[in-house]
Amino acid sequence: MSGRLVKKVLNEKHLAQQFSVVEEDEEEELNDSTNRSSINLFDLLNDDPEYQEEELEESESAKETLTRYDDKEEPSSLKNTDAVTTSNSKSKKKKKKKNKDGSVANKTGGEKELDSILEDLSLDVNSSSEQHISSKARSVSAEDQNKSVKQHDSSVLQVDPKYLNAENELRRIFGSKVVKSFESQASNQASSSRQIRGVRRGHYNLRKTVLVTPASHWPRWDGSLSMEFLETKNGYNYFKYAHSSSYSQAQSAFEATKAINDLNGIASILMHHPYHLDSLLTMAEYFKVVGEQQMSADAIAKCLYALECAWNPMFTPLQGNCQLKFNHDTNKPIFTALFTHMKNLDRRGCHRSALEVCKLLLSLDSDDPTGAIFCLDYFALRAEEYVWLEKFSENYQSDNSIWLFPNFSYSLAICRFYSERETSKDACIDAKKSSSLDLMKQALMLHPSVIKNLVEKVPLKDHTWTFILKHAFFRSDQTRVVSQDHLINIYVERSYLIWRLPDLQKLLSDAAQLVIETLENNKSEVKDWACARKVAFSSEKNEYGHLLVSDFSDKAVSIPQENLQQFMGPPGMREGMLDENQFANPQVHGNGQAPRGVANRNALAVLFESILPWVTYEDGELDGNQHDNDDHEQNNQ
């Protein structure tokens, strides 16, 4: 039994004794009622001074004892007991007509007795607890060692949900008035266009989600996805997504449509299954290459909305303790959607939100199939999260080997540079930490080819870089290590914008000149750093070959829509394929047919219209007269 529990029991016992004393006092008062005339009533107002001093000394000693015993706050149950004791002492004061100091003295005297009893019991309680803790520590010491790495990883990868919302970050950047005016302008345009078209809308409430904010014109979630709990291993909960029967039919139709490169067929699938993940991802890529960036982002947001609606109640990914392994085919869409969503946030300038999405993406699978680790430092620098980046580099995987990657070796030097600038104002620089110039020198010694790639990509046209590139150590743009060169290309493509700042260019040039001076005095360091590169990176194969450099680019590649006509597919083949698969979802449309006004039209054109906020075919059809008027206008045109 713990000391606090013993104290609680003794307090209750002391409280019961006080009640019994009160009852005895009442009986005595009744018995002595006949002799009241012989008692001076004013004598009760005065206490014996010697007795009062003794009570005060006892109260002070009791307070000191309680202070030594309790360093923390008392539990609510104990506070309630004290409150009851105080009220009882007040009632006792009224009945026995004593002053307040006497009641407090009696109370503290009782607490002193409790403390003395607890002191007698403390040896037994502590000894038993120590034995229990020691035996338990011996049994779980190995388990704690296995979980230490997981605790470090999950702590640095916890996601703050308030930073996931891009609209909140836009309000912090531009102000709430600007964002509200823009939103009101967009809503006015949508309402005016809706009045012109005369389309009826369904009214329903969408589920609130964390990853994205659903738009009011989105269709209702159809529940075709779910998430299954697999196991708990090494402190992580493992899950995977599962498909319903209707979703499996839509997936089969998607595979058949994909085999003939028919975008119209994929658009037809989305007419019946508006939350089919692979179809949404395909159309998002199509919208991106035709230059419709907002439509592409909307398709990705719908995909994330469907994925989050299917989360298991035990799935808590924001805490960094859940795993969705990429080797399960049903889990792959969430990695593609999150990676694309992260790039969309970066394009909008919401780097803090992109950092949180990147942390979530990295925490979902420890193998990092999408290469989120090579974007994390960039978003941390753009969001000015310098302290967190240094903490992450120290705690992730419980070692400092992460600085061997090109992106972290240079980004940590930049992080230290800005940290030095902030701490110089307070004049409290830590002498134990390496300076930013030393870290940049180490990065150049480990990855010397980065300079030439940056000079060409940024570009850097100062005469200083001409002098630096003349040196043999910086002359080549390759290290002849396949995996290292691949990561350097990814880093330059992802982070070249940072190096357009003059302060960082000066830091890089100063470190490069320092490296040249060091190599002239001691040429053996070249061999030492070459050995370090061979140990850190495999020269036989490119273990990062599955990561495409173009995926880390901020450029939006667009293709004219005329060049995509070959992917529209023959209409006859598409109709036969759709009839054969029969993938209509009765939850979306009860009769299994497209709503009136959609049938016999180009599915891709209908999909374009359905993305617009003032057009919807959900829970209703076009009015017959309006439909006839639209057809008449099309024939006249």
XYZ file of C-alpha atoms in Angstrom:
637
model
C 0.000 0.000 0.000
C 1.420 3.415 -0.964
C 2.043 6.205 1.504
C -0.649 8.416 0.004
C -3.243 5.646 0.266
C -2.341 4.993 3.920
C -2.605 8.706 4.594
C -6.039 8.799 2.970
C -7.300 5.883 5.102
C -5.970 7.423 8.288
C -7.556 10.766 7.415
C -10.903 9.066 6.995
C -10.458 7.312 10.344
C -9.520 10.606 11.984
C -12.592 12.196 10.401
C -14.811 9.504 11.909
C -13.262 10.142 15.303
C -14.037 13.845 14.946
C -17.688 13.043 14.235
C -17.847 10.902 17.361
C -16.270 13.686 19.416
C -18.878 16.122 18.105
C -21.690 13.782 19.125
C -20.203 13.350 22.607
C -19.915 17.117 22.955
C -23.551 17.546 22.019
C -24.576 15.020 24.687
C -22.468 16.837 27.271
C -24.080 20.138 26.370
C -27.537 18.604 26.831
C -26.573 17.129 30.185
C -25.114 20.422 31.405
C -28.025 22.575 30.286
C -29.319 22.876 33.863
C -26.051 24.402 35.066
C -25.676 27.024 32.295
C -26.556 29.858 34.611
C -23.465 29.166 36.696
C -21.136 29.370 33.654
C -19.742 32.700 32.435
C -20.472 32.823 28.685
C -17.685 35.306 28.016
C -15.074 32.876 29.356
C -15.574 30.741 26.264
C -14.311 33.555 24.050
C -10.869 33.465 25.629
C -8.385 30.614 25.371
C -5.513 29.798 27.591
C -2.437 31.594 26.121
C -0.129 28.753 27.024
C -2.415 26.238 25.342
C -2.660 28.487 22.240
C 1.135 28.718 21.972
C 1.452 24.953 22.242
C -1.142 24.513 19.498
C 0.644 27.003 17.240
C 3.961 25.208 17.706
C 2.316 21.900 16.899
C 0.673 23.352 13.764
C 3.996 24.741 12.522
C 5.756 21.422 13.068
C 2.911 19.613 11.331
C 3.158 21.925 8.337
C 6.899 21.305 8.109
C 6.330 17.555 8.264
C 3.709 17.690 5.530
C 6.016 19.799 3.371
C 8.810 17.276 3.707
C 6.518 14.352 3.015
C 4.620 15.777 0.019
C 6.677 17.479 -2.711
C 3.861 17.289 -5.222
C 0.197 18.282 -5.139
C -2.140 16.159 -3.080
C -4.783 14.117 -4.914
C -8.294 15.399 -5.225
C -9.613 12.836 -2.745
C -7.265 14.149 -0.027
C -8.230 17.741 -0.798
C -11.878 16.806 -0.428
C -11.139 15.187 2.944
C -9.413 18.347 4.122
C -12.380 20.393 2.986
C -14.779 18.192 4.968
C -12.514 18.387 8.005
C -12.511 22.176 7.819
C -16.287 22.319 7.602
C -16.607 19.950 10.546
C -14.233 22.075 12.585
C -16.401 25.121 11.833
C -19.523 23.322 13.038
C -17.666 22.239 16.114
C -16.698 25.865 16.701
C -20.334 26.932 16.613
C -21.487 24.251 18.973
C -18.620 24.489 21.431
C -18.240 28.304 20.846
C -14.457 28.282 20.357
C -12.510 30.570 18.048
C -11.034 29.758 14.654
C -7.458 29.433 15.870
C -8.373 26.677 18.243
C -10.082 24.627 15.514
C -7.102 24.989 13.167
C -4.771 23.964 15.949
C -6.814 20.822 16.618
C -6.807 20.020 12.898
C -3.047 20.401 12.532
C -2.544 18.373 15.659
C -4.516 15.512 14.095
C -2.499 15.752 10.902
C 0.678 15.597 12.964
C -0.514 12.303 14.400
C -1.142 11.000 10.880
C 2.332 12.025 9.790
C 3.925 10.313 12.762
C 2.072 7.099 11.892
C 3.134 7.390 8.265
C 6.729 7.825 9.319
C 6.483 4.559 11.234
C 5.064 2.822 8.160
C 7.469 4.386 5.664
C 10.162 1.767 6.090
C 7.860 -1.116 5.287
C 6.239 0.688 2.356
C 9.526 1.738 0.801
C 11.148 -1.625 1.261
C 8.262 -3.494 -0.321
C 8.044 -1.048 -3.208
C 11.779 -1.218 -3.802
C 11.645 -5.007 -3.928
C 8.757 -4.886 -6.382
C 10.467 -2.299 -8.595
C 13.768 -4.149 -8.610
C 12.156 -7.448 -9.609
C 10.126 -5.723 -12.306
C 13.199 -3.880 -13.598
C 15.076 -7.139 -14.006
C 12.197 -8.644 -16.007
C 11.674 -5.733 -18.430
C 15.197 -4.344 -18.808
C 15.698 -6.081 -22.156
C 12.327 -4.847 -23.414
C 13.156 -1.261 -22.460
C 16.404 -1.432 -24.402
C 14.552 -2.616 -27.501
C 12.008 0.214 -27.200
C 14.526 3.004 -26.628
C 15.057 3.597 -30.344
C 11.316 3.624 -30.979
C 10.704 6.222 -28.251
C 13.327 8.540 -29.723
C 11.909 8.183 -33.245
C 8.282 8.688 -32.229
C 9.066 11.744 -30.098
C 10.765 13.652 -32.923
C 8.185 12.550 -35.508
C 5.048 13.533 -33.605
C 2.810 15.662 -35.799
C 1.177 18.839 -34.553
C -2.361 18.795 -36.032
C -2.801 22.571 -35.850
C -0.028 23.004 -38.440
C -1.500 20.492 -40.898
C -4.134 22.949 -42.082
C -2.729 25.035 -44.934
C -5.436 27.689 -44.504
C -4.201 28.399 -40.978
C -0.666 28.908 -42.245
C -1.885 31.212 -45.000
C -3.649 33.288 -42.347
C -0.413 33.508 -40.381
C 1.492 34.613 -43.486
C -0.959 37.003 -45.166
C -3.380 37.798 -42.360
C -6.937 36.656 -41.764
C -8.468 39.644 -43.561
C -6.744 38.843 -46.847
C -7.690 35.168 -46.671
C -11.309 35.964 -45.781
C -11.625 38.424 -48.646
C -10.231 35.858 -51.068
C -12.599 33.163 -49.774
C -15.608 35.466 -49.988
C -14.699 36.410 -53.546
C -14.442 32.750 -54.536
C -17.778 31.926 -52.889
C -19.480 34.818 -54.693
C -18.172 33.595 -58.041
C -19.390 30.093 -57.270
C -22.851 31.277 -56.249
C -23.247 33.443 -59.365
C -22.178 30.589 -61.637
C -24.556 28.268 -59.832
C -27.452 30.628 -60.441
C -26.610 30.804 -64.134
C -26.534 27.033 -64.549
C -29.517 26.384 -62.291
C -28.153 23.149 -60.852
C -29.753 21.631 -57.783
C -27.430 20.624 -54.963
C -27.749 18.006 -52.250
C -27.433 19.179 -48.635
C -25.403 17.012 -46.240
C -22.607 17.369 -43.716
C -19.165 15.985 -44.485
C -17.009 14.367 -41.839
C -14.330 16.607 -40.321
C -10.797 15.370 -40.945
C -7.293 16.395 -39.905
C -5.253 15.982 -43.076
C -7.489 18.071 -45.344
C -10.589 20.234 -45.069
C -13.372 18.735 -47.221
C -15.123 21.100 -49.597
C -18.877 21.496 -49.384
C -19.404 20.284 -52.965
C -17.633 16.943 -52.418
C -19.786 13.800 -52.535
C -20.627 11.931 -49.364
C -18.137 9.330 -48.128
C -19.343 5.927 -49.353
C -17.533 3.735 -46.792
C -15.891 1.533 -49.403
C -12.564 1.498 -47.525
C -11.662 0.232 -44.063
C -8.532 -0.379 -42.010
C -7.522 -3.611 -40.288
C -5.322 -3.975 -37.222
C -2.565 -6.546 -37.781
C -0.274 -6.736 -34.750
C 1.767 -4.873 -32.150
C 5.510 -5.259 -32.487
C 8.371 -3.353 -30.827
C 5.976 -0.738 -29.536
C 4.382 -0.056 -32.943
C 0.826 -0.868 -34.038
C 0.683 -2.277 -37.571
C -2.311 -1.726 -39.849
C -3.362 -2.141 -43.466
C -6.235 -0.909 -45.604
C -8.975 -3.278 -46.766
C -11.369 -3.009 -49.718
C -15.069 -3.725 -49.805
C -16.633 -5.866 -52.545
C -17.830 -2.816 -54.512
C -14.403 -1.216 -54.252
C -12.777 -4.452 -55.491
C -15.039 -4.372 -58.550
C -14.041 -0.779 -59.208
C -10.385 -1.753 -58.799
C -10.781 -4.494 -61.405
C -12.386 -1.998 -63.776
C -9.498 0.399 -63.149
C -6.909 -2.248 -63.994
C -8.726 -3.046 -67.235
C -8.984 0.642 -68.132
C -5.341 1.226 -67.277
C -4.294 -1.603 -69.586
C -5.714 0.251 -72.619
C -4.647 3.741 -71.395
C -8.215 5.042 -71.382
C -8.682 8.210 -69.337
C -12.364 8.348 -70.203
C -12.801 4.926 -68.620
C -11.100 6.134 -65.428
C -13.367 9.182 -65.403
C -16.376 6.864 -65.734
C -15.203 4.934 -62.680
C -15.076 8.148 -60.662
C -18.641 8.988 -61.741
C -19.825 5.885 -59.893
C -17.050 5.642 -57.278
C -16.002 9.209 -56.472
C -13.486 8.011 -53.859
C -11.651 5.315 -55.783
C -8.040 6.001 -54.815
C -6.112 4.848 -57.879
C -8.498 6.655 -60.213
C -8.157 9.861 -58.196
C -4.354 9.610 -58.238
C -4.371 8.991 -62.002
C -6.622 11.946 -62.704
C -4.537 14.126 -60.375
C -1.495 13.341 -62.482
C -3.472 14.064 -65.658
C -4.679 17.435 -64.350
C -1.123 18.332 -63.386
C 0.366 17.669 -66.811
C -2.393 19.647 -68.565
C -1.725 22.624 -66.273
C -4.786 22.329 -64.006
C -2.903 22.487 -60.702
C -5.947 23.305 -58.558
C -7.933 20.376 -59.946
C -4.952 18.106 -59.315
C -4.707 19.287 -55.708
C -8.456 18.784 -55.275
C -8.219 15.162 -56.466
C -5.360 14.512 -54.012
C -7.352 16.088 -51.196
C -10.322 13.828 -51.979
C -7.987 10.845 -51.862
C -6.658 11.837 -48.430
C -10.184 12.483 -47.201
C -11.248 8.959 -48.148
C -8.115 7.464 -46.588
C -8.671 9.273 -43.296
C -12.358 8.397 -43.146
C -11.317 4.734 -43.200
C -8.928 4.999 -40.228
C -9.194 2.403 -37.488
C -10.070 3.778 -34.013
C -6.708 2.448 -32.781
C -4.834 4.166 -35.603
C -3.098 7.262 -34.141
C -0.501 8.231 -36.760
C 0.057 11.756 -35.417
C 1.783 10.259 -32.371
C 4.336 8.404 -34.496
C 3.508 4.953 -33.078
C 1.688 3.391 -36.054
C 3.031 1.621 -39.107
C 1.524 1.126 -42.581
C 4.031 -1.004 -44.437
C 4.454 -0.161 -48.088
C 4.710 -3.820 -49.098
C 0.913 -4.146 -48.689
C -0.648 -3.106 -51.990
C -3.647 -1.542 -50.267
C -1.334 0.797 -48.290
C 0.514 2.236 -51.285
C -2.025 4.966 -52.232
C -1.601 6.825 -48.940
C 2.150 7.228 -49.539
C 1.612 8.563 -53.048
C -1.168 10.899 -51.902
C 0.785 12.273 -48.930
C 3.923 12.841 -51.013
C 1.950 14.693 -53.697
C 0.036 16.663 -51.070
C 3.345 17.680 -49.503
C 4.579 19.028 -52.835
C 1.293 20.901 -53.360
C 1.713 22.589 -49.973
C 5.256 23.558 -50.889
C 4.014 25.076 -54.139
C 1.540 27.202 -52.177
C 4.290 28.384 -49.810
C 2.942 26.487 -46.785
C 6.279 25.044 -45.686
C 5.279 24.488 -42.050
C 2.325 22.365 -43.119
C 4.516 20.533 -45.625
C 6.972 19.738 -42.801
C 4.226 18.133 -40.710
C 3.057 16.048 -43.677
C 6.658 14.986 -44.310
C 7.024 13.905 -40.674
C 3.811 11.893 -40.962
C 4.995 10.292 -44.181
C 8.309 9.282 -42.624
C 6.664 7.869 -39.497
C 4.232 5.600 -41.353
C 6.967 3.278 -42.635
C 10.445 3.103 -41.126
C 11.829 1.950 -44.498
C 10.862 5.343 -46.019
C 9.749 4.104 -49.472
C 9.075 7.623 -50.817
C 12.341 9.230 -49.650
C 10.714 11.672 -47.226
C 13.996 11.907 -45.311
C 15.484 13.792 -48.272
C 12.781 16.487 -48.059
C 12.612 16.860 -44.298
C 15.613 19.172 -43.912
C 14.451 21.462 -46.738
C 11.023 22.062 -45.202
C 12.536 22.500 -41.734
C 14.849 25.230 -43.036
C 12.068 26.954 -44.980
C 9.837 26.825 -41.889
C 12.745 28.095 -39.706
C 12.533 25.071 -37.402
C 16.258 25.059 -36.640
C 16.086 23.683 -33.098
C 13.830 20.814 -34.165
C 16.118 19.897 -37.084
C 19.151 19.577 -34.821
C 17.112 17.538 -32.351
C 15.901 15.277 -35.134
C 19.424 14.667 -36.451
C 20.554 13.664 -32.962
C 17.621 11.448 -31.960
C 16.488 9.791 -35.190
C 17.597 6.139 -35.094
C 19.589 7.025 -31.935
C 22.788 7.948 -33.759
C 24.344 10.799 -35.730
C 24.901 8.859 -38.961
C 22.173 10.827 -40.687
C 24.603 13.725 -41.259
C 26.426 11.547 -43.816
C 23.586 12.153 -46.294
C 24.310 15.110 -48.606
C 21.138 16.951 -47.673
C 21.684 16.750 -43.919
C 25.420 17.452 -44.036
C 24.773 20.795 -45.746
C 21.455 21.582 -44.053
C 22.867 21.120 -40.550
C 25.609 23.603 -41.392
C 22.947 26.074 -42.569
C 20.922 25.351 -39.440
C 23.942 26.089 -37.237
C 24.585 29.288 -39.215
C 21.132 30.684 -38.422
C 21.327 29.434 -34.834
C 24.594 31.315 -34.376
C 22.975 34.441 -35.740
C 20.153 34.185 -33.217
C 22.360 33.303 -30.225
C 24.865 36.065 -31.006
C 22.212 38.578 -30.012
C 22.071 37.017 -26.540
C 25.857 36.380 -26.353
C 25.389 32.785 -25.145
C 27.009 30.653 -27.827
C 27.789 27.077 -26.815
C 31.532 26.545 -27.211
C 31.163 22.747 -27.329
C 29.263 22.834 -30.632
C 31.081 23.038 -33.934
C 30.737 26.279 -35.815
C 28.778 26.555 -39.043
C 32.029 27.087 -40.957
C 33.469 23.828 -39.608
C 30.279 21.919 -40.445
C 30.250 23.351 -43.957
C 33.901 22.378 -44.393
C 33.085 18.790 -43.370
C 30.166 18.709 -45.805
C 32.426 19.848 -48.647
C 35.093 17.294 -47.786
C 32.482 14.537 -47.777
C 30.480 15.691 -50.832
C 32.742 17.939 -52.942
C 30.749 17.586 -56.176
C 27.833 19.533 -54.688
C 29.573 22.851 -55.437
C 29.734 22.397 -59.193
C 26.133 21.183 -59.308
C 24.978 24.208 -57.312
C 26.969 26.645 -59.476
C 25.160 25.316 -62.545
C 21.704 24.970 -60.958
C 21.358 28.167 -58.888
C 23.285 29.614 -60.891
C 26.315 31.243 -59.210
C 28.130 33.656 -61.529
C 30.598 35.397 -59.211
C 34.297 35.210 -60.109
C 34.949 33.535 -56.737
C 33.314 30.332 -57.968
C 35.500 30.291 -61.049
C 38.568 30.253 -58.824
C 37.091 27.510 -56.617
C 36.104 25.254 -59.510
C 39.616 25.422 -60.937
C 40.866 23.372 -58.018
C 41.113 19.650 -58.713
C 39.058 18.750 -55.629
C 35.980 20.681 -56.851
C 36.430 20.291 -60.578
C 34.182 17.246 -61.051
C 30.412 17.100 -60.628
C 30.492 13.402 -59.721
C 32.097 11.313 -56.987
C 31.971 8.067 -59.025
C 29.860 6.482 -56.290
C 26.468 5.721 -57.834
C 24.304 5.983 -54.729
C 26.084 9.124 -53.503
C 25.812 10.882 -56.866
C 22.114 10.029 -56.998
C 21.484 11.559 -53.563
C 23.509 14.649 -54.496
C 21.329 15.138 -57.589
C 18.211 14.813 -55.418
C 19.566 17.332 -52.906
C 20.498 19.932 -55.530
C 17.134 19.539 -57.275
C 15.219 19.867 -54.004
C 17.203 22.589 -52.178
C 18.884 24.782 -54.777
C 16.508 27.675 -53.991
C 18.025 28.044 -50.522
C 21.436 28.802 -51.999
C 20.187 31.940 -53.725
C 20.598 33.824 -50.442
C 23.819 35.893 -50.406
C 24.687 35.014 -46.792
C 24.680 31.291 -47.514
C 26.694 31.790 -50.694
C 29.366 33.595 -48.661
C 29.374 30.779 -46.086
C 29.825 28.201 -48.845
C 32.619 30.115 -50.566
C 34.492 30.724 -47.294
C 34.287 27.027 -46.418
C 35.452 26.033 -49.925
C 38.479 28.307 -49.706
C 39.260 26.887 -46.273
C 39.127 23.368 -47.741
C 41.544 24.366 -50.496
C 43.997 25.754 -47.938
C 43.707 22.601 -45.824
C 44.342 20.313 -48.797
C 47.423 22.259 -49.792
C 48.892 21.792 -46.325
C 47.772 18.210 -45.780
C 46.882 16.128 -48.832
C 46.269 12.992 -46.802
C 42.824 14.271 -45.785
C 41.570 13.627 -49.311
C 42.214 9.916 -48.890
C 40.623 9.897 -45.445
C 37.378 11.441 -46.673
C 37.373 9.154 -49.718
C 37.483 6.168 -47.367
C 34.590 7.644 -45.393
C 32.516 7.931 -48.577
C 33.168 4.293 -49.474
C 32.047 3.160 -46.048
C 28.902 5.338 -46.036
C 27.741 4.629 -49.603
C 27.734 1.438 -51.602
C 29.664 1.643 -54.852
C 28.250 -1.569 -56.318
C 24.585 -0.626 -56.670
C 22.283 2.340 -56.240
C 20.110 1.500 -53.263
C 18.143 4.711 -53.820
C 17.490 4.075 -57.503
C 13.733 3.781 -56.930
C 13.651 7.491 -56.032
C 13.286 9.645 -59.138
C 15.043 13.005 -59.198
C 12.047 14.513 -60.997
C 9.814 13.662 -58.010
C 11.799 16.115 -55.895
C 11.611 18.949 -58.415
C 9.444 22.014 -57.866
C 8.858 22.483 -61.574
C 5.379 21.789 -62.940
C 5.777 19.914 -66.206
C 2.819 20.484 -68.528
C 1.866 18.666 -71.718
C -0.558 20.078 -74.300
C -3.927 18.403 -74.132
C -3.739 17.597 -77.846
C -0.896 15.163 -77.110
C -3.105 13.223 -74.701
C -5.805 12.276 -77.208
C -4.243 8.834 -77.628
C -5.121 8.089 -73.985
C -8.832 8.756 -74.381
C -9.572 5.245 -75.657
C -12.081 4.039 -78.261
C -15.675 4.593 -77.104
C -16.847 1.119 -78.169
C -14.094 -0.625 -76.247
C -14.821 1.482 -73.196
C -18.559 0.756 -73.195
C -17.964 -2.976 -73.600
C -15.471 -2.962 -70.786
C -17.788 -1.119 -68.407
C -20.718 -3.416 -69.189
C -18.512 -6.435 -68.623
C -17.244 -5.386 -65.199
C -20.498 -3.942 -63.822
C -18.772 -1.847 -61.198
C -21.627 0.549 -60.379
C -21.929 1.360 -56.669
C -25.540 1.199 -55.458
C -24.577 3.323 -52.426
C -23.859 6.284 -54.688
C -26.578 5.776 -57.299
C -29.284 3.311 -56.449
C -30.138 2.259 -60.002
C -26.474 1.679 -60.937
C -26.675 4.222 -63.745
C -25.187 7.651 -64.197
C -27.659 10.459 -63.333
C -29.712 12.084 -66.028
C -27.649 14.779 -67.731
C -24.444 12.697 -67.487
C -25.294 9.690 -69.639
C -24.174 9.694 -73.271
C -21.631 12.428 -72.572
C -17.844 12.450 -72.508
C -16.912 11.102 -69.083
C -13.798 13.243 -68.851
C -15.794 16.414 -69.504
C -18.306 15.406 -66.849
C -15.459 14.811 -64.406
C -14.120 18.301 -65.088
C -17.555 19.731 -64.301
C -17.999 17.670 -61.135
C -14.817 19.133 -59.652
C -16.170 22.657 -59.943
C -17.825 23.841 -56.703
C -21.052 24.962 -58.418
C -21.812 21.646 -60.173
C -22.781 18.373 -58.530
C -24.581 15.221 -59.621
C -24.790 13.810 -56.121
C -28.208 13.004 -54.582
C -30.155 14.500 -57.430
C -30.435 14.970 -61.150
C -30.520 17.884 -63.473
C -33.914 19.470 -63.921
C -35.563 18.203 -67.105
C -36.322 21.635 -68.554
C -32.856 22.925 -67.760
C -31.351 19.799 -69.356
C -33.366 20.386 -72.522
C -32.266 24.019 -72.613
C -28.597 23.041 -72.271
C -28.924 20.536 -75.124
C -30.645 23.154 -77.262
C -27.836 25.638 -76.591
C -25.210 23.036 -77.503
C -26.973 22.246 -80.791
C -27.150 25.930 -81.688
C -23.456 26.327 -81.004
